[in-house]
Coordinates of C-alpha atoms and ligand atoms in Angstrom, one line a residue:
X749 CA -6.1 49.6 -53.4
X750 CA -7.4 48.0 -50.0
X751 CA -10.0 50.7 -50.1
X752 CA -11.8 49.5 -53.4
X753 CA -11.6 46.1 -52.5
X754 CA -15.0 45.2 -50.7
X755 CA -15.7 42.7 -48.2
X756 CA -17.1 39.2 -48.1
X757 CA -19.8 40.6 -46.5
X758 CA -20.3 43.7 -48.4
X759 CA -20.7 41.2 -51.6
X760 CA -23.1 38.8 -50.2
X761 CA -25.4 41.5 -48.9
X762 CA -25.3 43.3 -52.8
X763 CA -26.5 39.9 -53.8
X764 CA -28.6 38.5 -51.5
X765 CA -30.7 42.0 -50.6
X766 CA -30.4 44.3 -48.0
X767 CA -29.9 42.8 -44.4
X768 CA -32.8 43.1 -42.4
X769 CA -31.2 45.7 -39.9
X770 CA -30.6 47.9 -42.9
X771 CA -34.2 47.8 -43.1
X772 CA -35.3 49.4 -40.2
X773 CA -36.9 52.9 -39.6
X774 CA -33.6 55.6 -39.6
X775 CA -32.4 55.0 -36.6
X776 CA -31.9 58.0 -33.8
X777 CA -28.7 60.3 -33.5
X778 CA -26.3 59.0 -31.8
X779 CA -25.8 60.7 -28.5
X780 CA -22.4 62.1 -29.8
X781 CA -24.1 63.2 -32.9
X782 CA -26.7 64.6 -30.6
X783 CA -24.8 66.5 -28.3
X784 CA -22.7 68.4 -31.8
X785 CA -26.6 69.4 -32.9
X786 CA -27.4 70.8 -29.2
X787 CA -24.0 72.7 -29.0
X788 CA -24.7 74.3 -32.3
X789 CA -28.3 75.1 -31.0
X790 CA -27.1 76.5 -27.7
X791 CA -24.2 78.6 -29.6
X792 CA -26.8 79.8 -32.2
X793 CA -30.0 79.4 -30.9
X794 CA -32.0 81.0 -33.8
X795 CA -30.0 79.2 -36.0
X796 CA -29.1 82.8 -37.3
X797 CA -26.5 81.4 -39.4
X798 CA -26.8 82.9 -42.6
X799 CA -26.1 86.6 -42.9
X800 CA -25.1 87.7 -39.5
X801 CA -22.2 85.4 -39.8
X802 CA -21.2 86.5 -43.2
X803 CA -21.3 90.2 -41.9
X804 CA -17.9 91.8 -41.1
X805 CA -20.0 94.3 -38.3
X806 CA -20.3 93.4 -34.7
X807 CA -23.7 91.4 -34.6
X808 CA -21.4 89.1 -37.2
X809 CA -18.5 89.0 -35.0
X810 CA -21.1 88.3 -31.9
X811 CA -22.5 85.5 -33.8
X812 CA -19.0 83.5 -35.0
X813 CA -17.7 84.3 -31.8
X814 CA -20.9 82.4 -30.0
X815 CA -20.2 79.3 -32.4
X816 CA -16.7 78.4 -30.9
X817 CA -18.0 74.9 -30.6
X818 CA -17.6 74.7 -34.1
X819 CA -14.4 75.8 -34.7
X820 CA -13.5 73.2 -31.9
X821 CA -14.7 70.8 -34.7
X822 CA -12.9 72.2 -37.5
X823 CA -10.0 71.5 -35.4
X824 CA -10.7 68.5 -34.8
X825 CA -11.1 67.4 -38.3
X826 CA -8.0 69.5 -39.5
X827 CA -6.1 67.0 -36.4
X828 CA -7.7 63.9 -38.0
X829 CA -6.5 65.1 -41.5
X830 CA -3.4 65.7 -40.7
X831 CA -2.9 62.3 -39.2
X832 CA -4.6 60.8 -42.3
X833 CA -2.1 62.6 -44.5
X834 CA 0.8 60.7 -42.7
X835 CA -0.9 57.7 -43.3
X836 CA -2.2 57.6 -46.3
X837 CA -0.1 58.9 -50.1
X838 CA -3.7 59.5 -51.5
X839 CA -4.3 62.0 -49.1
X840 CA -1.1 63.9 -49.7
X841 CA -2.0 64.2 -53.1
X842 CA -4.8 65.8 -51.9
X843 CA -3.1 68.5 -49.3
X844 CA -1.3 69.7 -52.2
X845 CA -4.4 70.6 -54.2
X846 CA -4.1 68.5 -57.2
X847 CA -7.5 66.7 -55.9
X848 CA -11.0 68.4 -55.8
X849 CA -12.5 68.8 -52.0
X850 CA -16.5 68.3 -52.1
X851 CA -16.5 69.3 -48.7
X852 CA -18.9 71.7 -47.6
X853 CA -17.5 74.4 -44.7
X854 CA -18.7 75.1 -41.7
X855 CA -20.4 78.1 -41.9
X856 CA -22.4 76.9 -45.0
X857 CA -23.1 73.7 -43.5
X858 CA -24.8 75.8 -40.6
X859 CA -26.8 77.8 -43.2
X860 CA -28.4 74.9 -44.4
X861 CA -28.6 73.7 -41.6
X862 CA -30.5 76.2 -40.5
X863 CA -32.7 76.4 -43.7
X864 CA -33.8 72.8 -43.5
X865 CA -35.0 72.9 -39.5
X866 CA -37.0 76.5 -40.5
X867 CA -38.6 74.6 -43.6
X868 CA -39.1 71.6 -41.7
X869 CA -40.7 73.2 -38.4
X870 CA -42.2 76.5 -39.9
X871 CA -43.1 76.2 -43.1
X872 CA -44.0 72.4 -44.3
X873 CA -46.9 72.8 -41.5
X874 CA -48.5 75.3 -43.7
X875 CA -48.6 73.1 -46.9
X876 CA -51.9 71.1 -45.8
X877 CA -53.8 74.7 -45.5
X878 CA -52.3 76.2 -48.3
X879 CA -53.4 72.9 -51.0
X880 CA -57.0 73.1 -49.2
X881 CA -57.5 76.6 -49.4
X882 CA -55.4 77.8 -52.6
X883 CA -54.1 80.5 -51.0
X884 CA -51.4 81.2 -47.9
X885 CA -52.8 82.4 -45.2
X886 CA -52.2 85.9 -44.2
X887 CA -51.9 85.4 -40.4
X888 CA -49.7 82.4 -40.5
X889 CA -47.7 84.0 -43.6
X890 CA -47.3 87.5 -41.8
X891 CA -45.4 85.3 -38.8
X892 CA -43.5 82.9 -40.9
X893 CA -42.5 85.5 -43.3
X894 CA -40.8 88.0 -40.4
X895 CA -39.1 84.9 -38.6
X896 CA -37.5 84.3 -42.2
X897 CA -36.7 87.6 -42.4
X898 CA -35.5 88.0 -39.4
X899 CA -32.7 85.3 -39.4
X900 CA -31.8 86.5 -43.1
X901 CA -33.3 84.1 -45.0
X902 CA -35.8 86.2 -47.3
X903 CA -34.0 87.3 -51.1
X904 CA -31.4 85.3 -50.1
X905 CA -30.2 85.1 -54.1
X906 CA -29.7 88.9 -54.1
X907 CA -26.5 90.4 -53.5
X908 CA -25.2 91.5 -49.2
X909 CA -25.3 94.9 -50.7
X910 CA -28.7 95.4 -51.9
X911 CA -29.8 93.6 -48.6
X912 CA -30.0 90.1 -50.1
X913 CA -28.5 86.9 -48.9
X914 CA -24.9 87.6 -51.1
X915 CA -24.2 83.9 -51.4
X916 CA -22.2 82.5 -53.9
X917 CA -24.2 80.1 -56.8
X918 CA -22.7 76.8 -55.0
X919 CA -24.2 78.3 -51.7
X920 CA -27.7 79.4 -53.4
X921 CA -28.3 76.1 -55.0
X922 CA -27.4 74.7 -51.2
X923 CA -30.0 76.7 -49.6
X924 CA -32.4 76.1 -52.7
X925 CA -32.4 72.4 -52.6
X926 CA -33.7 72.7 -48.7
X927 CA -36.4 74.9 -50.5
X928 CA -37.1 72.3 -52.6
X929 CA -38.8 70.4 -49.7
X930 CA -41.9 72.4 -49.6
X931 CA -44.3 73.8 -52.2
X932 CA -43.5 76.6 -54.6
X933 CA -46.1 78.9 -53.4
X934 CA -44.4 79.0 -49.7
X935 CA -40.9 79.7 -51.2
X936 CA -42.5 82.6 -52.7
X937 CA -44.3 84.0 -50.0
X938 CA -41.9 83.2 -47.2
X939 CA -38.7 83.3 -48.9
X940 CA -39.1 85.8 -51.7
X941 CA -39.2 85.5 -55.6
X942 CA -36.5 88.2 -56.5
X943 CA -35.7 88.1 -59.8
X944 CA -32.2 88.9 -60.4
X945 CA -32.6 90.8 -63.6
X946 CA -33.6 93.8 -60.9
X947 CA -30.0 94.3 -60.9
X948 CA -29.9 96.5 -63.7
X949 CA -32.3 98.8 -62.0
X950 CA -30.8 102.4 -62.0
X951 CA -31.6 105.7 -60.2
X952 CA -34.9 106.0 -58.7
X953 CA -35.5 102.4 -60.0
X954 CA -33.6 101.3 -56.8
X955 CA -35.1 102.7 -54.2
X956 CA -38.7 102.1 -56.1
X957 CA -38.4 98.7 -57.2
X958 CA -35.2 96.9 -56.3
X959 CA -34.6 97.3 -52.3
X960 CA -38.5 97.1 -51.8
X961 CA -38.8 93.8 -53.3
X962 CA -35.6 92.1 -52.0
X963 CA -37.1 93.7 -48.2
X964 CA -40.2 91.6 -49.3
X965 CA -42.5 94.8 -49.3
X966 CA -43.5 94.6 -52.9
X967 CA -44.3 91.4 -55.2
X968 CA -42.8 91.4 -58.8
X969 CA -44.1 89.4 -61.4
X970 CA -42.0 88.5 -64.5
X971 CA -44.0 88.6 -68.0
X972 CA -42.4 86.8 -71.4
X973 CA -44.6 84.7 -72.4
X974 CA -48.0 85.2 -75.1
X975 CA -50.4 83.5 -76.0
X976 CA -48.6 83.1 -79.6
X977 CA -45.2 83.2 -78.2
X978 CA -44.3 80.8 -75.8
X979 CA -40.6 78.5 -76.5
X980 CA -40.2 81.1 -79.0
X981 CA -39.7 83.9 -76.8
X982 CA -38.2 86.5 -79.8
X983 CA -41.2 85.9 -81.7
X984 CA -43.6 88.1 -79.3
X985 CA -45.9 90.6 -80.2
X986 CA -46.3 93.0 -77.3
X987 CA -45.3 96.2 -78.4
X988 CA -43.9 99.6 -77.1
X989 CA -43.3 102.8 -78.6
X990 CA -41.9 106.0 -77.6
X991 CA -44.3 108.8 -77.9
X992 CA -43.2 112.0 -76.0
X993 CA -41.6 111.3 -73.0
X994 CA -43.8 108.2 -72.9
X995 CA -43.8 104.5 -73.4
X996 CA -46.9 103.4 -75.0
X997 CA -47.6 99.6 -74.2
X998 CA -49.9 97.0 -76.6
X999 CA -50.4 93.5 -76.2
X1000 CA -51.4 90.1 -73.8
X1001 CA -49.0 87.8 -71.7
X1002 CA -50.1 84.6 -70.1
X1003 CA -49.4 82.5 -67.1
X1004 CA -47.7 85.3 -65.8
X1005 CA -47.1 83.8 -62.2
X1006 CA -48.3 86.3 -59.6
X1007 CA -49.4 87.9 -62.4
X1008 CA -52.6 88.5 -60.4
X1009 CA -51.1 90.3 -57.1
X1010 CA -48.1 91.7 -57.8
X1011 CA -46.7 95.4 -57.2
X1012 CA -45.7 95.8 -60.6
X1013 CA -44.6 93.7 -63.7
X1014 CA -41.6 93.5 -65.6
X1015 CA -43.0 92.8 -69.0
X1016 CA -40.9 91.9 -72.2
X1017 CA -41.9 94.0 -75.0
X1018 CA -40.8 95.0 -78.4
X1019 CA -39.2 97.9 -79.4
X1020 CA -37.8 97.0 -83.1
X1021 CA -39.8 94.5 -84.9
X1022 CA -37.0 94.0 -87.3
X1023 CA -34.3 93.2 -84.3
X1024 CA -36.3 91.4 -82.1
X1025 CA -33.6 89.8 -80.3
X1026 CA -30.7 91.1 -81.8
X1027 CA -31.4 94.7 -80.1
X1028 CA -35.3 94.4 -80.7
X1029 CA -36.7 93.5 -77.3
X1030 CA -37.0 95.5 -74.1
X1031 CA -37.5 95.1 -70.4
X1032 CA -40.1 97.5 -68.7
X1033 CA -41.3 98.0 -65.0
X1034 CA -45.2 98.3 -65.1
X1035 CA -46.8 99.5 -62.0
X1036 CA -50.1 97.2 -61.1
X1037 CA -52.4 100.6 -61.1
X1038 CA -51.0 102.0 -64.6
X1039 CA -54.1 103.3 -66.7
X1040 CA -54.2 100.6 -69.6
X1041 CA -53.1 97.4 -67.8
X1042 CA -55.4 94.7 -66.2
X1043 CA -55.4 91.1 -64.8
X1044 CA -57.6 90.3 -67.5
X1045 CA -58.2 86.3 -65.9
X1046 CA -56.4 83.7 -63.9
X1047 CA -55.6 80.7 -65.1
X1048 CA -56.3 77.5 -62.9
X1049 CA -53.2 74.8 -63.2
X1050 CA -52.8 71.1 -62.3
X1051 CA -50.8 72.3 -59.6
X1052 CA -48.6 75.1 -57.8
X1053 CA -52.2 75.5 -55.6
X1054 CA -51.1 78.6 -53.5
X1055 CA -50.2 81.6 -56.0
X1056 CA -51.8 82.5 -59.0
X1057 CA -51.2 82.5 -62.9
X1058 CA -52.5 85.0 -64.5
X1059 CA -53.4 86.7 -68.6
X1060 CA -52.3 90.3 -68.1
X1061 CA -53.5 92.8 -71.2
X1062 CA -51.8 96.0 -72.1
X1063 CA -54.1 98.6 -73.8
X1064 CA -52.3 101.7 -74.7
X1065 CA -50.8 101.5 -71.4
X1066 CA -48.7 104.4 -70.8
X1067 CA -45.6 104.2 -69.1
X1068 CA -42.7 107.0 -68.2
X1069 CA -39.5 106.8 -70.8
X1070 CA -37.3 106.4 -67.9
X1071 CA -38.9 102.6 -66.9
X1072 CA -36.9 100.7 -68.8
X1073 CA -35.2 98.2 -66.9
X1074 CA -31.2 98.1 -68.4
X1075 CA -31.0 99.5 -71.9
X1076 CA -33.4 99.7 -75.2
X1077 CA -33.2 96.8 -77.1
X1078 CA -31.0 95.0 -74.2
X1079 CA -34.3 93.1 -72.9
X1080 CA -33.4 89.4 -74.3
X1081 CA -30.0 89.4 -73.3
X1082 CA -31.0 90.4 -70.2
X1083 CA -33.8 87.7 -69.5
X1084 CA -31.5 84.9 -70.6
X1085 CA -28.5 85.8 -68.5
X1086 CA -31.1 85.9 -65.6
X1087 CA -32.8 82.8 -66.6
X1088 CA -29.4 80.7 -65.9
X1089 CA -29.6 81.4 -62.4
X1090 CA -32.9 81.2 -61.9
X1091 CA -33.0 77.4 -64.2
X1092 CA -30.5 76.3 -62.2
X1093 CA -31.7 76.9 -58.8
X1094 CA -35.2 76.5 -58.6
X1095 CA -35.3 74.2 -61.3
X1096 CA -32.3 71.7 -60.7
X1097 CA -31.6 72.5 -57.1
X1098 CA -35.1 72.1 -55.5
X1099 CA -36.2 69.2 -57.5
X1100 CA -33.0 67.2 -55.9
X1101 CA -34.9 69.0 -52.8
X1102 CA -38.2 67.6 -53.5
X1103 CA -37.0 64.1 -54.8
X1104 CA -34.5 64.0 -51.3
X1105 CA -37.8 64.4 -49.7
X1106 CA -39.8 61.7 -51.0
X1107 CA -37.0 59.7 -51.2
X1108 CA -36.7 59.8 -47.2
X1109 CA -40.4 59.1 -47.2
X1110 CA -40.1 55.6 -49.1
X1111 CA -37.1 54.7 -46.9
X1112 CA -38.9 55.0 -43.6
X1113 CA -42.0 53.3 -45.4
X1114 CA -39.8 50.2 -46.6
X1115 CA -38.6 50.2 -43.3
X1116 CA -41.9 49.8 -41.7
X1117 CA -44.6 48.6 -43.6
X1118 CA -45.2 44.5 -43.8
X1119 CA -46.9 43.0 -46.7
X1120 CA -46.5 38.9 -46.4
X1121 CA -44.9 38.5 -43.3
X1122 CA -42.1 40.8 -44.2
X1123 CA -41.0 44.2 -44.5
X1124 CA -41.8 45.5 -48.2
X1125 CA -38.5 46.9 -48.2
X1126 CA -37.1 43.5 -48.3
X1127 CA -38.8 43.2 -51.6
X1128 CA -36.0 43.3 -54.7
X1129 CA -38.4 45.2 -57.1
X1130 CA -39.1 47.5 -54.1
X1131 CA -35.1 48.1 -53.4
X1132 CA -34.9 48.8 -56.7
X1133 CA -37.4 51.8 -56.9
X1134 CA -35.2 53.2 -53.9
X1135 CA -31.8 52.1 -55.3
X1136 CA -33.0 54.0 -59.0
X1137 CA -34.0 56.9 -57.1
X1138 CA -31.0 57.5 -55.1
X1139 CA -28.7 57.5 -57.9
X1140 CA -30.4 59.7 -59.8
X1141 CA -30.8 62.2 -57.3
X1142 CA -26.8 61.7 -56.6
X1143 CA -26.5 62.3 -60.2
X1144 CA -28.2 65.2 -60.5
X1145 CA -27.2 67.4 -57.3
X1146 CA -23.4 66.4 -58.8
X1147 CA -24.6 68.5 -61.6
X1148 CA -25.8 71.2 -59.9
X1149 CA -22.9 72.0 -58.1
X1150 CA -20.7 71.5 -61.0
X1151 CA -22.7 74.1 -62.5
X1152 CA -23.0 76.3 -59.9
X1153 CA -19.2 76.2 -59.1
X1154 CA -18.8 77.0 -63.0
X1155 CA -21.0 79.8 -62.4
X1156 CA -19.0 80.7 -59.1
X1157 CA -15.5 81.0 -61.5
X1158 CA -17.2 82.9 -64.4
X1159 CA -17.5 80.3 -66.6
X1160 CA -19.7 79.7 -69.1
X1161 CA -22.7 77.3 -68.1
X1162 CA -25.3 77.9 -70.5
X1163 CA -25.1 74.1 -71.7
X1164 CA -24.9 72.9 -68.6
X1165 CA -27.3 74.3 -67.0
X1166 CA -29.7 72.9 -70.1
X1167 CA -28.5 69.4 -69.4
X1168 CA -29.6 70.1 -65.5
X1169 CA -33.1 71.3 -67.0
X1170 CA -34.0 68.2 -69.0
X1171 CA -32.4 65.7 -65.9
X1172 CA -33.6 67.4 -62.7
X1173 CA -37.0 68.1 -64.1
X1174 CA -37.1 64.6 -65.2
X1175 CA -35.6 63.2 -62.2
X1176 CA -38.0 64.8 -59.8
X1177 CA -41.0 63.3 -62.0
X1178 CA -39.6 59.5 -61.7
X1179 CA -38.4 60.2 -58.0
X1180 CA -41.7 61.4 -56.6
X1181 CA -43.8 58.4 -59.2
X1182 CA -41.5 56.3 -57.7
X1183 CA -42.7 57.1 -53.7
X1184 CA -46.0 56.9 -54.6
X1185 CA -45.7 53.5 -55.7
X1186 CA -43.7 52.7 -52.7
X1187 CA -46.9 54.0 -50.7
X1188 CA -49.3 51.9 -52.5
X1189 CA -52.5 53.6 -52.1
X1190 CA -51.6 56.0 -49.7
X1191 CA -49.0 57.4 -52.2
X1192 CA -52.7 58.5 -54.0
X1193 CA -54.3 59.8 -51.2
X1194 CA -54.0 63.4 -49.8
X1195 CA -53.0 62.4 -46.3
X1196 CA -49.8 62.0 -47.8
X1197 CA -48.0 65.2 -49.5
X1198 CA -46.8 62.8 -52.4
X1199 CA -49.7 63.5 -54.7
X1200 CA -49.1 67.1 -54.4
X1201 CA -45.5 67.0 -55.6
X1202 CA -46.2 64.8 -58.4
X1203 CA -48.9 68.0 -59.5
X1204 CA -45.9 69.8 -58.7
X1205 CA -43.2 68.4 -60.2
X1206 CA -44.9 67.9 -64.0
X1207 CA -45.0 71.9 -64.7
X1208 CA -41.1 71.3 -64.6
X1209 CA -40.5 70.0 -67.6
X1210 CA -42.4 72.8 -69.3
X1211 CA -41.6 76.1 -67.7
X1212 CA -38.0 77.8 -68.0
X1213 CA -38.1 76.2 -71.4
X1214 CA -39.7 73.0 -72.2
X1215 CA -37.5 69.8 -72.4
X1216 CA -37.4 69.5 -76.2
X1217 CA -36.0 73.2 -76.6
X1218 CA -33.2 72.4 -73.7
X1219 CA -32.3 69.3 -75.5
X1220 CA -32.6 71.2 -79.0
X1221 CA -29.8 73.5 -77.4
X1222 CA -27.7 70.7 -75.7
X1223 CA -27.4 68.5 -79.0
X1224 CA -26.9 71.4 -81.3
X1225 CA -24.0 72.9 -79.1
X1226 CA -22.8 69.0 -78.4
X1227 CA -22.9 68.6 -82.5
X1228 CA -20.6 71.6 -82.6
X1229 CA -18.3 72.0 -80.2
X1230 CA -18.2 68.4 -78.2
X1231 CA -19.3 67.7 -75.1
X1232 CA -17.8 70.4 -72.8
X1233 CA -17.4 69.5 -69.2
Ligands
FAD504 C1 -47.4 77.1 -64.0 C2 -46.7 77.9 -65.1 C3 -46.1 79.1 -64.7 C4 -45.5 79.9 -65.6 N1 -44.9 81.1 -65.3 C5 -44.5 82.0 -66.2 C6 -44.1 83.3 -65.8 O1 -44.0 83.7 -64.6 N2 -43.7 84.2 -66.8 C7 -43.7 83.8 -68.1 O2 -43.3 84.6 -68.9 N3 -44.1 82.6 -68.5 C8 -44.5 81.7 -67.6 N4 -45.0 80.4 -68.0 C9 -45.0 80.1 -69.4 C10 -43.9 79.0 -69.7 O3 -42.6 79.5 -69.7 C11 -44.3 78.4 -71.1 O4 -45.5 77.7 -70.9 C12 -43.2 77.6 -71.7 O5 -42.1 78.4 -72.1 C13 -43.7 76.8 -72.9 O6 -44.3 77.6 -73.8 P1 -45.8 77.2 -74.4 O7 -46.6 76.9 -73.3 O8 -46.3 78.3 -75.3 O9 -45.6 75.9 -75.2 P2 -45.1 75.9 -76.8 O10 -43.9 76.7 -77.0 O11 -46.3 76.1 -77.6 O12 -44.7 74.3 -76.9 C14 -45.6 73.3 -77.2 C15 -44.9 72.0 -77.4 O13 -44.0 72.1 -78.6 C16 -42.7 71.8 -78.3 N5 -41.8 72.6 -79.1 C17 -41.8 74.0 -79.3 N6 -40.8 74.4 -80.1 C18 -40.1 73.2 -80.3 C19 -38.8 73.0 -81.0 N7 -38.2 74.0 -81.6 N8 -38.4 71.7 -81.0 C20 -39.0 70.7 -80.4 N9 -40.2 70.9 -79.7 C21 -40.7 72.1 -79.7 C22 -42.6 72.1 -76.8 O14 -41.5 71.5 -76.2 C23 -43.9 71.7 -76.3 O15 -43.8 70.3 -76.1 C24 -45.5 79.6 -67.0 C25 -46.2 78.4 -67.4 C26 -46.8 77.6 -66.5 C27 -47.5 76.3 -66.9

């Protein structure tokens, strides 16, 4: 096994610290490196490859045609393969499929590719204006937000056929980890906050509610939680009854994000006290300017500066019988099959995001900054805040995909998905703590986005279900049935 045996060298450097040249600021491309990066710019030179190159129609064909330099490289790996599979038994084993392949193809690989260089060079420059002012700035937002658009990037967690991005779960959580590098109010606004429970819109519901909001012309907001019913979702107290050919709305819901500008509301209600959410609870689609319902305040937060969180109150609001969104009494069902997806990207997926980008951030610093004649990186207890970090960001994007492949084959992922709650939440927390201390005092300041993303990052562990209730739900299934993997 000449490939697990490590060299001389190798073991010295574990135990005597990092080399010094392994300490340096990342170094550039190399030209090679750099010349595949401008071929791939020159072939697709508004990185446009997300749907256009999914899309069986001409501007598709135009666009996969245009990337031939890329197949040129699929080529060349499938030659260098094919040579290694001569060589080497392991890889036979691996030709005939008995092995898992954690590669990621081309044309997803230009997808995110493309995500991270729009995030990087059109939307992280907004962050600064967006934490000083609380909001997102309509100019800059209106610009941003077409450019998204226009490449295919906005709803791009709804299916091709409702106009959204139709990606797979292992290609959502992709594109959601590159997210994951700026602050949750710019996903929203420039991306889109679709929930995917608008699937089971029907009739007029379509063209009213669903295509509008996955063409980013109407905000939704998504209302569960009460004031006495938070992690115990089923025990809410916002009622509906039928009255005519009318719904008839009662109650309060807070934090509601976007609660405070959206188009309209999908608000959780019950509809049989004695069910609740064994064919109790319903789903409803509440237009902002219905009689009855008001922003009643919003509610500041630690963090999240950007969009707003909002009490919404329902005084016989009245509502027609055909808004229900799926069936009567279908509601919880419906939230928590939408939940999964929505835990498991923009929970587990962008905090591997967020940590990969602090992370990056306490590399280059290690490999700059000089305290005592030496590089702080050089530093054992500084190594080890990177070394900690790394692995658990590796562990946790491992779980993601996992997940999210599960998802991709129908399988059931409920209780993974809860692990990838408690560790990704938990991860980001000790990842972004961990660059801050790296930092020093600048990890404090506000020059630095660091401080931001640790405001960010601590609503993670309570939203989408707190940490106790996932790991309530992991050890009771674990006590039952094993540990499923
Ligand atoms: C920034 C932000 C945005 C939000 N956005 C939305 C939104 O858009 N829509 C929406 O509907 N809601 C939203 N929420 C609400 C969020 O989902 C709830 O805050 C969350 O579910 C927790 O409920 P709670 O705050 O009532 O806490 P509680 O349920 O009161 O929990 C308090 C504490 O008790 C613990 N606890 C409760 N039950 C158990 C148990 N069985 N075992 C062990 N410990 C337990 C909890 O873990 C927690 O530590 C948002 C919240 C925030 C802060």
């Amino acid at each position: 096994m000449v490939a697990l045996t490590r060299s001389r060298e190798d073991l010295a450097r574990a135990g005597a610290g990092l080399s010094r040249s392994r300490l340096r600021p990342p170094a550039q491309p190399s030209r090679r490196v750099q010349e595949r990066g401008e071929c791939r710019r020159r072939a697709d030179p508004h990185g446009c490859a997300s749907r256009a190159l999914r899309r069986p129609d001409a501007r598709g064909a135009a666009c996969a045609a245009a990337i031939g330099c890329t197949d040129a490289r699929g080529a060349r790996r499938d030659r260098v393969r094919s040579r290694g599979d001569r060589r080497d038994g392991c890889r036979q084993v691996r030709r005939s499929g008995a092995m898992i392949d954690f590669s990621i193809p081309e044309e997803t690989r230009l997808l995110v590719d493309t995500v991270r260089r729009f995030v990087e060079t059109e939307v992280q420059p907004l962050e600064d204006v967006v934490e000083q002012t609380a909001t997102v700035p309509a100019d800059a937002l209106a610009v941003t937000k077409a450019k998204a658009q226009k490449l295919g990037l906005y709803a791009m967690n709804m299916p091709a056929d409702v106009g959204g991005g139709g990606l797979s779960c292992v290609e959502h959580c992709l594109v959601e980890e590159e997210f994951g590098r700026t602050s949750d109010a710019l996903i929203r606004r420039v991306f889109g906050q679709v929930y995917p429970m608008l699937m089971a819109c029907k009739g007029d519901q379509v063209e009213r509610y669903l295509k509008p909001t996955v063409k980013g012309d109407k905000i939704c907001a998504m209302a569960i939680t009460e004031p006495g019913a938070g992690s115990d979702a089923a025990s809410i107290s916002t009622t509906a009854h039928l009255d005519g050919d009318e719904w008839v709305l009662n109650g309060t819901k807070h934090f509601i994000s976007d609660g405070d500008i959206a188009d309209y509301i999908i608000l959780m209600a019950l509809t049989d006290k004695d069910k609740r959410a064994r064919g109790g609870i319903t789903l409803f689609l509440v237009d902002r300017d219905t009689p009855g319902f008001k922003v009643a305040r919003t509610q500041p937060m630690m963090g999240h500066r950007g969009y707003g969180h909002a009490e919404l109150s329902f005084e016989d609001c009245r509502i027609p019988k055909a808004a229900v969104l799926g069936e009567v009494g279908g509601g919880f069902k419906l939230i928590m099959q939408s939940v999964l997806q929505i835990r498991l990207a923009h929970i587990g997926a962008r905090a591997v995001g967020m940590a990969q980008r602090a992370l990056e951030m306490m590399r280059k610093h290690a490999g700059e900054r000089r305290q005592f004649g030496q590089l702080i990186g050089e530093f054992q207890m500084v190594q080890k805040l990177i070394a900690d970090s790394a692995t658990e960001i590796f562990g946790v994007k491992m779980m993601v995909m996992n997940a999210a492949w599960d998802i991709d084959q129908g399988k059931d992922a409920r209780d993974k998905v809860s692990m990838i709650k408690v560790a990704a939440s938990e991860m980001q927390g000790r990842v972004v703590d961990r660059a801050i201390q790296v930092f020093g005092g600048m990890g404090f300041s506000k020059d630095l986005p660091l401080e931001r993303m640790y405001r960010d990052a601590r609503v993670t562990r309570i939203y989408d279900g707190t940490s106790e209730i996932h790991r309530m739900l992991v050890a009771r299934s674990t006590i039952k049935n094993g540990l499923q993997l």
